[in-house]
XYZ file of C-alpha atoms in Angstrom:
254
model
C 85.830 139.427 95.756
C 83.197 140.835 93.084
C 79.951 139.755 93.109
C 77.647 138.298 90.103
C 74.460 140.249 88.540
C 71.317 139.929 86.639
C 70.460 142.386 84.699
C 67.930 143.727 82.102
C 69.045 145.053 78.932
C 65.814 146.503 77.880
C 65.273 147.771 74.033
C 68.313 149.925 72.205
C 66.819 152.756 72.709
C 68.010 152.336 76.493
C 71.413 154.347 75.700
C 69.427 157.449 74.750
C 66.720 157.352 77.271
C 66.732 158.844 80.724
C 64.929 157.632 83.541
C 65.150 155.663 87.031
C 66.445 152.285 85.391
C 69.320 154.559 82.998
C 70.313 156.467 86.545
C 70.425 153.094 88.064
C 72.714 151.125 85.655
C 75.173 154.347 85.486
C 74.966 154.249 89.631
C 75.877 150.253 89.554
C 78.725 150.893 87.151
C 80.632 153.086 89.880
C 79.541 150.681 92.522
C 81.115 147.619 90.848
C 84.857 147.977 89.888
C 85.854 144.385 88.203
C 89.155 143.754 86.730
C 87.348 142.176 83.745
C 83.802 141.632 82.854
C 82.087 138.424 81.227
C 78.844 138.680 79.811
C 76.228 136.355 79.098
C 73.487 137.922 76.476
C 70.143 136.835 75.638
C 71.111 137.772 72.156
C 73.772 134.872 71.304
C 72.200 131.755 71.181
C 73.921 128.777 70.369
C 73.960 124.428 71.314
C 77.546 124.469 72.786
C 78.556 127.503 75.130
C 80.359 129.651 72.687
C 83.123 132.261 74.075
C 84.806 135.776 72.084
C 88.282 135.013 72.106
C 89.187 138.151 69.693
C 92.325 139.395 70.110
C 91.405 142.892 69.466
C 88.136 145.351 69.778
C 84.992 144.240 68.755
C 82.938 144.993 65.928
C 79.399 146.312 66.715
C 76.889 144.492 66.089
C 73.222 146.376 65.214
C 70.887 143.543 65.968
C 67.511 145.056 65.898
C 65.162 146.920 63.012
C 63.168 149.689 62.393
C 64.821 151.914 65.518
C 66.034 155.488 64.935
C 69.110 155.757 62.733
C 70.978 157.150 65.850
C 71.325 153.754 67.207
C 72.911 152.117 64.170
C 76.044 154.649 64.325
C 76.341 154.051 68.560
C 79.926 153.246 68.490
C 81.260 150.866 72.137
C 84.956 150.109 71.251
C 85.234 147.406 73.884
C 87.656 145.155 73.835
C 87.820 141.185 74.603
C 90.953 139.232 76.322
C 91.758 135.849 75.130
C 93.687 135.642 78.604
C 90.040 136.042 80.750
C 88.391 133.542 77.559
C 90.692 130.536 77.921
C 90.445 130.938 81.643
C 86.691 130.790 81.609
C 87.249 127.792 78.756
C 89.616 126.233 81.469
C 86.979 126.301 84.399
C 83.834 124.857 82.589
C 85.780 121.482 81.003
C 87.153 121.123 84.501
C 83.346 120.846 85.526
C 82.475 118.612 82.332
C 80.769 121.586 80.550
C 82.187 121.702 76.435
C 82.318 125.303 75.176
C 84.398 126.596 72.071
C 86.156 129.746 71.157
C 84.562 132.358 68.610
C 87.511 134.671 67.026
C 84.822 136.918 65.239
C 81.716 137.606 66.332
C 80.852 141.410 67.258
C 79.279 142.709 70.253
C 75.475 142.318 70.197
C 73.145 144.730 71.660
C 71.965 142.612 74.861
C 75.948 143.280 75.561
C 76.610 146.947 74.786
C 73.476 148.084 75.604
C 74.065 147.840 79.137
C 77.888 148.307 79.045
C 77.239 151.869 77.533
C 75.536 153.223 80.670
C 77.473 151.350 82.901
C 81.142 152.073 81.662
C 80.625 154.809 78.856
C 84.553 154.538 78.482
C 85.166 151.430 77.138
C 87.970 150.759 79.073
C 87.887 146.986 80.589
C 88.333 143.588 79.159
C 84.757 142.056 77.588
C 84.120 138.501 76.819
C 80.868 137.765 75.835
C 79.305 134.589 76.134
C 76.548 132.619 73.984
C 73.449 130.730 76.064
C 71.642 127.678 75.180
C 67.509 128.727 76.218
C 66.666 124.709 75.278
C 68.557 123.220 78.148
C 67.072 123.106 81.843
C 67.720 125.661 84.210
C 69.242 123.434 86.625
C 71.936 123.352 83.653
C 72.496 126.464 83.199
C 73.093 127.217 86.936
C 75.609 124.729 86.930
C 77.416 126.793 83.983
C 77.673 129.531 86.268
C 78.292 127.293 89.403
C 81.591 126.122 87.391
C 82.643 130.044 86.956
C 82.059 131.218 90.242
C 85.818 131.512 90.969
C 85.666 134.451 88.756
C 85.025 136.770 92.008
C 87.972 136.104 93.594
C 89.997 137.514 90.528
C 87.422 140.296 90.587
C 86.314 139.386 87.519
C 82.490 140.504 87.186
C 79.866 138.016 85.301
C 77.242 139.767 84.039
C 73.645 138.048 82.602
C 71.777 140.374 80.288
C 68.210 139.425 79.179
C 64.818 139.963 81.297
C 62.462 137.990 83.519
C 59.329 139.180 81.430
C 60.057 139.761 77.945
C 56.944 139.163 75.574
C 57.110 141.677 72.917
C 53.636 140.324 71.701
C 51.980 141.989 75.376
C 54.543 145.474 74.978
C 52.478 148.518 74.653
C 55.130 151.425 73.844
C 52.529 154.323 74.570
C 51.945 152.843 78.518
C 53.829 154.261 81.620
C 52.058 151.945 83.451
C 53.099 148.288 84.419
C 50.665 145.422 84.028
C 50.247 143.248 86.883
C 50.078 139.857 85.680
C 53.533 140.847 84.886
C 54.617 142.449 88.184
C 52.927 139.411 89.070
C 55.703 136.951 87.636
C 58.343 139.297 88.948
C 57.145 139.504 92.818
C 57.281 135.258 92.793
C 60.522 135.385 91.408
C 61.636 138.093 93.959
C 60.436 136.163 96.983
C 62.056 132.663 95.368
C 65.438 134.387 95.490
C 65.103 136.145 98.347
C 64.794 132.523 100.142
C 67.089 131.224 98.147
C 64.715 128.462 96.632
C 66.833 127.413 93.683
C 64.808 124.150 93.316
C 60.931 125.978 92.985
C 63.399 128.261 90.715
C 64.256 126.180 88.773
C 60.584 124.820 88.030
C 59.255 128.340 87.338
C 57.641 127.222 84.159
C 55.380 124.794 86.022
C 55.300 127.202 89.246
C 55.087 130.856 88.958
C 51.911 132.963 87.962
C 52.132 133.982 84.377
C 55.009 131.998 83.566
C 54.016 131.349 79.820
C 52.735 134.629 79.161
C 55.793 136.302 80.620
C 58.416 133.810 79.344
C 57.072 133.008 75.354
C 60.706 131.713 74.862
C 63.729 131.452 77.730
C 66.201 133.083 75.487
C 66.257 136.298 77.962
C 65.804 134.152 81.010
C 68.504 132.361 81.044
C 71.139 134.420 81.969
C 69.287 135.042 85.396
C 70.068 131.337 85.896
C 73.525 131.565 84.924
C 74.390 134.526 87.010
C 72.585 133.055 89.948
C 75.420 129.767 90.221
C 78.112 132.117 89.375
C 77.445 134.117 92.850
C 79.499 134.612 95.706
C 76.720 135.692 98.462
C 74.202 133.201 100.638
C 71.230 134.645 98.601
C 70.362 137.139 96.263
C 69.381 140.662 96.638
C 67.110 142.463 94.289
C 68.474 145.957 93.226
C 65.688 147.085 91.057
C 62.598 146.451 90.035
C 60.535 148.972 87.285
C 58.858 148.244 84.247
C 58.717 149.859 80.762
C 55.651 149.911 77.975
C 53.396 147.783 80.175
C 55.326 144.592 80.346
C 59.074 144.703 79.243
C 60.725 144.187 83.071
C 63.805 145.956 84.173
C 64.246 143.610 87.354
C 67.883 143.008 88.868
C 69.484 141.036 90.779
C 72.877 140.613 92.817
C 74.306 137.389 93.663
């Protein structure tokens, strides 16, 4: 059985960089050895729970501006399974949740970005997933409660965003993380840690910082979602660092 994780997919330039949070997404990927992987990404939004069902490899999709031209010829020839789509279709309408198939959307950056560093050679199934930051959290748990089956087949579900992701508060010449921001993270930390889904799930009205750190839940949400989908009694944090000031690379395993 695989476990689920929560992790931070930072800017695009994470594929070129090199530093403790690059090391430690290359180190996960030979940890973790799933049959498939399904990713949720803070960069598909949409009402209904939207799946890639493309029966081929995905186009890339360059979803950001005014990076180096480098980035916008990274090639990640992944490709999706309609078997792994249907069956994650299957399990959320037996747990009342609607979802649809998408047959051409490409793979976004809060997808590849990660997926790069982890497995640089493309070679496992992808199916990325869409998330809906306007329902409540207790919601989107139960979207990954009703996949959590996905272990067993060693299947690995993946949520890509960030705890604090306020690009209003990012300083890109700092080394140095702010602590109203480490802040947010530590009360997140200690929530998982004893397994307090409930105060979780109120972290708007409960943690320090929440609004400054959370503008939108867009990049949230897949915590949530990864969180129900996991297989252990509580979570364990695998990495915590920081990068210009406030953008959080904070991880979790479930």
């Amino acid at each position: 059985m695989i476990s689920s994780v929560s992790l931070c997919h930072g800017g695009p330039t994470l594929i070129v960089e090199k530093n403790e949070y690059t090391d430690f997404l290359k180190d996960l990927g030979k940890k973790l050895a799933p049959k498939a992987i399904v990713i949720f990404t803070a960069h598909w939004e949409s009402e209904i729970t939207t799946i890639s069902a493309i029966d081929d490899t995905y186009d890339m999709m360059y979803d950001f501006y005014g990076f180096p031209k480098e980035l916008y010829s990274v090639k990640y020839p992944a490709k999706c399974s309609v078997e792994v789509a249907s069956k994650l279709q299957s399990m959320l309408r037996s747990n009342g949740i609607e979802s649809k198939l998408d047959e051409n959307r490409g793979l976004d950056h809060g997808a590849w970005d990660v997926l790069y560093l982890m497995y640089p050679k493309a070679n496992l199934p992808i199916v990325q997933v869409s998330v809906n930051p306007e329902i409540a959290m207790e919601k989107q748990y139960e979207i990954g409660r009703a996949i959590r089956d996905l272990g067993k087949e060693d299947i690995l579900v993946i949520g890509s965003g960030s705890t604090v992701h306020n690009l209003s508060t990012v300083d890109w010449n700092s080394d140095k993380a702010e602590e109203w921001a480490v802040e947010f993270d530590n009360w997140l930390i200690e929530s998982m840690e004893n397994n307090d889904t409930e105060t979780l799930f109120r972290y708007k009205q409960l943690a320090p910082n929440a609004k400054r750190a959370v503008p939108r839940q867009e990049h949230i949400v897949p915590m949530f979602i990864a969180m129900g989908s996991g297989n252990k009694d509580k979570a364990k944090l695998l990495h915590q660092g920081y990068a210009y000031g406030t953008l959080s690379y904070i991880c979790f395993e479930f």
